Amino acid sequence: MADKPKRITDIGAPHFSKFLPPVIKKNYGKWKYHEQINKGTMKHVSETGDELYTVRMASPRLVSTDYIREVCDIAEKFSGGHLRFTTRNNIEFFPDKAQVDPLQAELKKRGHLVGGIGYGISNVVHTQGWIHCHTPATDASGVVKAVMDELHEYFTTKSLPARVRIALACCLNMCGAVHCSDIAILGIHRKPPKVNEATIANQCEIPTTIASCPTGAISPNPALKSVKIKEERCMYCGNCYTMCPSLPIANATGDGISIYVGGKVSNARGPARMSKLAIPFLPNNPPRWPEVVQAVKHLVEVYAKNAHKHERVGEWIERIGWERFFTLTGIPFTHMHIDDFTFARETFRMTPTFKWE
Amino acid sequence: MSKDSKTPMLDDLEKGVWPSFVKEIKKAAVKSNTAQDLLNILERSYRDKVTHWKHGGIVGVLGYGGGVIGRYCDLPEEYPGVAHFHTVRINQPAGFYYTASALRELMDIWDKYGSGLTNFHGSTGDLVLLGTQTDKLEAIFAEITAKGWDLGGSGSCLRTPSCCAGMSRCEFACIDSMEICDTLTHKFQDELHRPAFPYKFKIKVSGCANDCTAAVARADLSIIGTWRDSIQMDQAEVKNYSTKMNIQTEIVDMCPTKCMSFDNGTLKINNKDCNRCMHCINQMPKALRPGKEKGATIMLGGKAPIVTGALMSWVILPFMKLEPPFDNLEALIRKLWEWWDDHGKNRERIGELVDRLGMRSMLESTGLPPVPQMVKAPRSNPYVFWSADDVK
């Protein structure tokens, strides 16, 4: 028997210096300023006088190996074989100045969308949904595709008062951590889990299952080596299902989408903040989720019409007040909008000063 | 492969201007039954409005406790191509830079063993290879490590750290976010590959308060670049900007601390009052730059809602100088982990533990002094813990 090759482990990611374009290596830490040339191009200038051009395009995030080979072809032709991905699933190339226009023309010819820089809508951060996840309350890629088919002009050409970051998470686990986005599309369950008595005794550890519930809705059912669910106490977080596969919570009529608005992570002008509930529920209506698409589009348009320059969605709403936000958008205010979990009290208005509409 | 391969709902998502993931699955399906059955079972989910993926199983490679997400469909007879559909997380290079040749090597390996589908990238930052079978995992691992790559984190471990483009391309970067990210990744290989924590732990590094990695929202430990001294200013460039924008309304009036004034074409900043929010620098990068005494604010506790509610990270150390090899940062992180290991319950994130035990327990155990920068305001409630030592 031939000797097995030595097993390599714990080497971590390759050092990034292997992948940097020469102009970046040379000017690492020396960048002086940048300018946005258009929605798909920016120029960075170094203290050495060197210039770096970046051209950005959207990717669908879920891509085939052939797609990656295609962007490699483009990188080799225009960008010295170098490319970069952004935290929002865009792809960036680094052409020489003379190659910026030919690269953009080539990308457009191949059907790619160039843009995503500056005040508008960049690519959407999202989760796996029905593609790969066991706990989703909606799909992810399909909803994003439907929404961005409607809003793509804000990526390529149209401007907004400031950046609008849209993110989607297909359940409350929020692998996409959407809770600080200008517009967060969040999959929710609305029916309590059903106990599968046939499997629970073998599949689940009862004490950890009980402990997993943040509202104390689960209690032991020793006769059946199972648990009981106090359904009126359940807030449908799905954490019990993560701990115990015999408590399925997904349900075709219960599941759907909620929309939260006004969050951001940047500290510019004011601190990062969480998104807040605008629309408690919209149905799952594949393949194009028309109710969700219309709702997001409406929110973007009302914001675009009313916000001041540089004002993010949340800053705009704080200036006008939430009561005015509901008036301007026409979104009905319901019981669901008033928090009744851990941090509820700090959201109540403790002053008689407010606007009537 | 499923006999039923009509996918009218997904076909509709091939139309439209935005790039289509359905086209991508179809490209992969030309070569892979797994990708074809992914399409078929996804169409089924679109009809049924529920997922068809079962609760995960534990699969992985020898000696690692994470890096592979086990996934099985609940209809294996109907969709045998996705009976197993495991995900392999590959630790991305800091800053998400690649060369075409490195990517081609990875794609060739993936076509050999997997569905041909990928995510560039997963939410935490990993390069995700989507859909393979248990018996392929060792071979994939051997081939990717031979090319210099390694798996990322999954489960109750240090998740793959990630960062912004930092000094590679951004003049705002106050710390070398990519070098910090890469260094921590390599210092903590054991914690990354062998889950031994109460729950997951995420680290993200952003070069400035613009926080392009969303560290404040998405990381248990958020490392955010800042400076201590004065904003660097070029008055000639301020003049140039004043011909293109209204500096009074767009900069001075929007400053959250009102520390600026603009008179007779000269911008003045009272740097003692500046809280370094980045707005003026973002708008006038040619004229204004962060100060020279640079470092990071260290924040703790950010996470998504599960279990007791979403949290944003809060300040635990206002300023830390960060120079290679970043031993000071490593020491602080190890102290935080020790405290969390000692007290954390199963599936309790470190932020939730602070909620349960209080900041004092964490601060005393890590040796961080209490400072006003940690709070929006001191407590208004008069219920206070006094230790026996405090009342001597």
PDB file of N, CA and C in Angstrom, chain B residues 121-160:
ATOM      1  N   HIS B 121     -20.862  35.206  -0.832  1.00  0.00           N
ATOM      2  CA  HIS B 121     -20.426  34.270   0.206  1.00  0.00           C
ATOM      3  C   HIS B 121     -21.588  33.996   1.130  1.00  0.00           C
ATOM      4  N   GLY B 122     -21.403  33.146   2.131  1.00  0.00           N
ATOM      5  CA  GLY B 122     -22.412  32.956   3.170  1.00  0.00           C
ATOM      6  C   GLY B 122     -22.486  34.185   4.062  1.00  0.00           C
ATOM      7  N   SER B 123     -23.511  34.243   4.892  1.00  0.00           N
ATOM      8  CA  SER B 123     -23.731  35.453   5.699  1.00  0.00           C
ATOM      9  C   SER B 123     -22.563  35.765   6.631  1.00  0.00           C
ATOM     10  N   THR B 124     -21.940  34.750   7.190  1.00  0.00           N
ATOM     11  CA  THR B 124     -20.829  35.005   8.109  1.00  0.00           C
ATOM     12  C   THR B 124     -19.556  35.362   7.360  1.00  0.00           C
ATOM     13  N   GLY B 125     -19.464  34.943   6.105  1.00  0.00           N
ATOM     14  CA  GLY B 125     -18.303  35.309   5.299  1.00  0.00           C
ATOM     15  C   GLY B 125     -17.666  34.149   4.571  1.00  0.00           C
ATOM     16  N   ASP B 126     -18.011  32.921   4.938  1.00  0.00           N
ATOM     17  CA  ASP B 126     -17.379  31.787   4.282  1.00  0.00           C
ATOM     18  C   ASP B 126     -17.746  31.691   2.807  1.00  0.00           C
ATOM     19  N   LEU B 127     -16.803  31.129   2.066  1.00  0.00           N
ATOM     20  CA  LEU B 127     -17.092  30.699   0.705  1.00  0.00           C
ATOM     21  C   LEU B 127     -17.836  29.366   0.865  1.00  0.00           C
ATOM     22  N   VAL B 128     -19.078  29.318   0.378  1.00  0.00           N
ATOM     23  CA  VAL B 128     -19.929  28.163   0.666  1.00  0.00           C
ATOM     24  C   VAL B 128     -20.042  27.271  -0.561  1.00  0.00           C
ATOM     25  N   LEU B 129     -19.728  25.976  -0.376  1.00  0.00           N
ATOM     26  CA  LEU B 129     -19.941  24.984  -1.425  1.00  0.00           C
ATOM     27  C   LEU B 129     -21.209  24.234  -1.044  1.00  0.00           C
ATOM     28  N   LEU B 130     -22.199  24.290  -1.936  1.00  0.00           N
ATOM     29  CA  LEU B 130     -23.556  23.917  -1.552  1.00  0.00           C
ATOM     30  C   LEU B 130     -23.948  22.585  -2.170  1.00  0.00           C
ATOM     31  N   GLY B 131     -24.022  21.523  -1.379  1.00  0.00           N
ATOM     32  CA  GLY B 131     -24.603  20.283  -1.865  1.00  0.00           C
ATOM     33  C   GLY B 131     -23.631  19.190  -2.245  1.00  0.00           C
ATOM     34  N   THR B 132     -23.286  18.331  -1.251  1.00  0.00           N
ATOM     35  CA  THR B 132     -22.498  17.144  -1.573  1.00  0.00           C
ATOM     36  C   THR B 132     -22.926  16.007  -0.634  1.00  0.00           C
ATOM     37  N   GLN B 133     -22.253  14.848  -0.768  1.00  0.00           N
ATOM     38  CA  GLN B 133     -22.633  13.673   0.006  1.00  0.00           C
ATOM     39  C   GLN B 133     -21.547  13.345   1.039  1.00  0.00           C
ATOM     40  N   THR B 134     -21.971  12.625   2.072  1.00  0.00           N
ATOM     41  CA  THR B 134     -21.069  12.328   3.186  1.00  0.00           C
ATOM     42  C   THR B 134     -19.759  11.689   2.712  1.00  0.00           C
ATOM     43  N   ASP B 135     -19.854  10.742   1.767  1.00  0.00           N
ATOM     44  CA  ASP B 135     -18.645  10.003   1.381  1.00  0.00           C
ATOM     45  C   ASP B 135     -17.655  10.831   0.556  1.00  0.00           C
ATOM     46  N   LYS B 136     -18.037  12.052   0.195  1.00  0.00           N
ATOM     47  CA  LYS B 136     -17.119  12.899  -0.576  1.00  0.00           C
ATOM     48  C   LYS B 136     -16.311  13.849   0.311  1.00  0.00           C
ATOM     49  N   LEU B 137     -16.699  13.952   1.578  1.00  0.00           N
ATOM     50  CA  LEU B 137     -16.178  15.051   2.397  1.00  0.00           C
ATOM     51  C   LEU B 137     -14.665  14.968   2.614  1.00  0.00           C
ATOM     52  N   GLU B 138     -14.167  13.769   2.900  1.00  0.00           N
ATOM     53  CA  GLU B 138     -12.726  13.642   3.141  1.00  0.00           C
ATOM     54  C   GLU B 138     -11.915  13.988   1.896  1.00  0.00           C
ATOM     55  N   ALA B 139     -12.430  13.549   0.749  1.00  0.00           N
ATOM     56  CA  ALA B 139     -11.712  13.831  -0.498  1.00  0.00           C
ATOM     57  C   ALA B 139     -11.691  15.336  -0.777  1.00  0.00           C
ATOM     58  N   ILE B 140     -12.829  15.999  -0.536  1.00  0.00           N
ATOM     59  CA  ILE B 140     -12.885  17.457  -0.741  1.00  0.00           C
ATOM     60  C   ILE B 140     -11.885  18.137   0.187  1.00  0.00           C
ATOM     61  N   PHE B 141     -11.888  17.700   1.437  1.00  0.00           N
ATOM     62  CA  PHE B 141     -11.008  18.314   2.439  1.00  0.00           C
ATOM     63  C   PHE B 141      -9.539  18.136   2.046  1.00  0.00           C
ATOM     64  N   ALA B 142      -9.182  16.925   1.611  1.00  0.00           N
ATOM     65  CA  ALA B 142      -7.793  16.668   1.214  1.00  0.00           C
ATOM     66  C   ALA B 142      -7.390  17.568   0.049  1.00  0.00           C
ATOM     67  N   GLU B 143      -8.286  17.719  -0.922  1.00  0.00           N
ATOM     68  CA  GLU B 143      -7.924  18.511  -2.109  1.00  0.00           C
ATOM     69  C   GLU B 143      -7.871  20.007  -1.818  1.00  0.00           C
ATOM     70  N   ILE B 144      -8.810  20.504  -0.991  1.00  0.00           N
ATOM     71  CA  ILE B 144      -8.752  21.957  -0.735  1.00  0.00           C
ATOM     72  C   ILE B 144      -7.567  22.314   0.157  1.00  0.00           C
ATOM     73  N   THR B 145      -7.262  21.456   1.139  1.00  0.00           N
ATOM     74  CA  THR B 145      -6.105  21.786   1.999  1.00  0.00           C
ATOM     75  C   THR B 145      -4.804  21.694   1.197  1.00  0.00           C
ATOM     76  N   ALA B 146      -4.749  20.767   0.230  1.00  0.00           N
ATOM     77  CA  ALA B 146      -3.546  20.665  -0.603  1.00  0.00           C
ATOM     78  C   ALA B 146      -3.331  21.953  -1.402  1.00  0.00           C
ATOM     79  N   LYS B 147      -4.425  22.659  -1.682  1.00  0.00           N
ATOM     80  CA  LYS B 147      -4.316  23.929  -2.422  1.00  0.00           C
ATOM     81  C   LYS B 147      -4.205  25.121  -1.472  1.00  0.00           C
ATOM     82  N   GLY B 148      -4.102  24.873  -0.166  1.00  0.00           N
ATOM     83  CA  GLY B 148      -3.889  25.976   0.771  1.00  0.00           C
ATOM     84  C   GLY B 148      -5.132  26.528   1.433  1.00  0.00           C
ATOM     85  N   TRP B 149      -6.279  25.847   1.290  1.00  0.00           N
ATOM     86  CA  TRP B 149      -7.530  26.332   1.889  1.00  0.00           C
ATOM     87  C   TRP B 149      -7.890  25.479   3.094  1.00  0.00           C
ATOM     88  N   ASP B 150      -8.793  25.996   3.912  1.00  0.00           N
ATOM     89  CA  ASP B 150      -9.227  25.262   5.097  1.00  0.00           C
ATOM     90  C   ASP B 150     -10.727  25.500   5.286  1.00  0.00           C
ATOM     91  N   LEU B 151     -11.325  24.705   6.179  1.00  0.00           N
ATOM     92  CA  LEU B 151     -12.751  24.871   6.447  1.00  0.00           C
ATOM     93  C   LEU B 151     -12.994  26.068   7.370  1.00  0.00           C
ATOM     94  N   GLY B 152     -14.214  26.597   7.316  1.00  0.00           N
ATOM     95  CA  GLY B 152     -14.643  27.640   8.235  1.00  0.00           C
ATOM     96  C   GLY B 152     -15.322  27.027   9.445  1.00  0.00           C
ATOM     97  N   GLY B 153     -15.975  27.856  10.242  1.00  0.00           N
ATOM     98  CA  GLY B 153     -16.582  27.381  11.476  1.00  0.00           C
ATOM     99  C   GLY B 153     -18.061  27.085  11.340  1.00  0.00           C
ATOM    100  N   SER B 154     -18.555  26.150  12.165  1.00  0.00           N
ATOM    101  CA  SER B 154     -19.997  25.945  12.318  1.00  0.00           C
ATOM    102  C   SER B 154     -20.221  25.327  13.688  1.00  0.00           C
ATOM    103  N   GLY B 155     -21.417  25.481  14.216  1.00  0.00           N
ATOM    104  CA  GLY B 155     -21.709  24.962  15.549  1.00  0.00           C
ATOM    105  C   GLY B 155     -21.245  25.912  16.639  1.00  0.00           C
ATOM    106  N   SER B 156     -21.106  25.388  17.852  1.00  0.00           N
ATOM    107  CA  SER B 156     -20.774  26.222  19.008  1.00  0.00           C
ATOM    108  C   SER B 156     -19.272  26.462  19.090  1.00  0.00           C
ATOM    109  N   CYS B 157     -18.778  27.254  18.137  1.00  0.00           N
ATOM    110  CA  CYS B 157     -17.338  27.494  18.052  1.00  0.00           C
ATOM    111  C   CYS B 157     -17.115  28.956  17.680  1.00  0.00           C
ATOM    112  N   LEU B 158     -15.846  29.326  17.509  1.00  0.00           N
ATOM    113  CA  LEU B 158     -15.552  30.609  16.873  1.00  0.00           C
ATOM    114  C   LEU B 158     -15.947  30.470  15.407  1.00  0.00           C
ATOM    115  N   ARG B 159     -16.885  31.282  14.970  1.00  0.00           N
ATOM    116  CA  ARG B 159     -17.245  31.275  13.555  1.00  0.00           C
ATOM    117  C   ARG B 159     -16.165  32.035  12.767  1.00  0.00           C
ATOM    118  N   THR B 160     -16.104  31.756  11.492  1.00  0.00           N
ATOM    119  CA  THR B 160     -15.097  32.362  10.636  1.00  0.00           C
ATOM    120  C   THR B 160     -15.085  33.886  10.805  1.00  0.00           C
TER     121      THR B 160
END
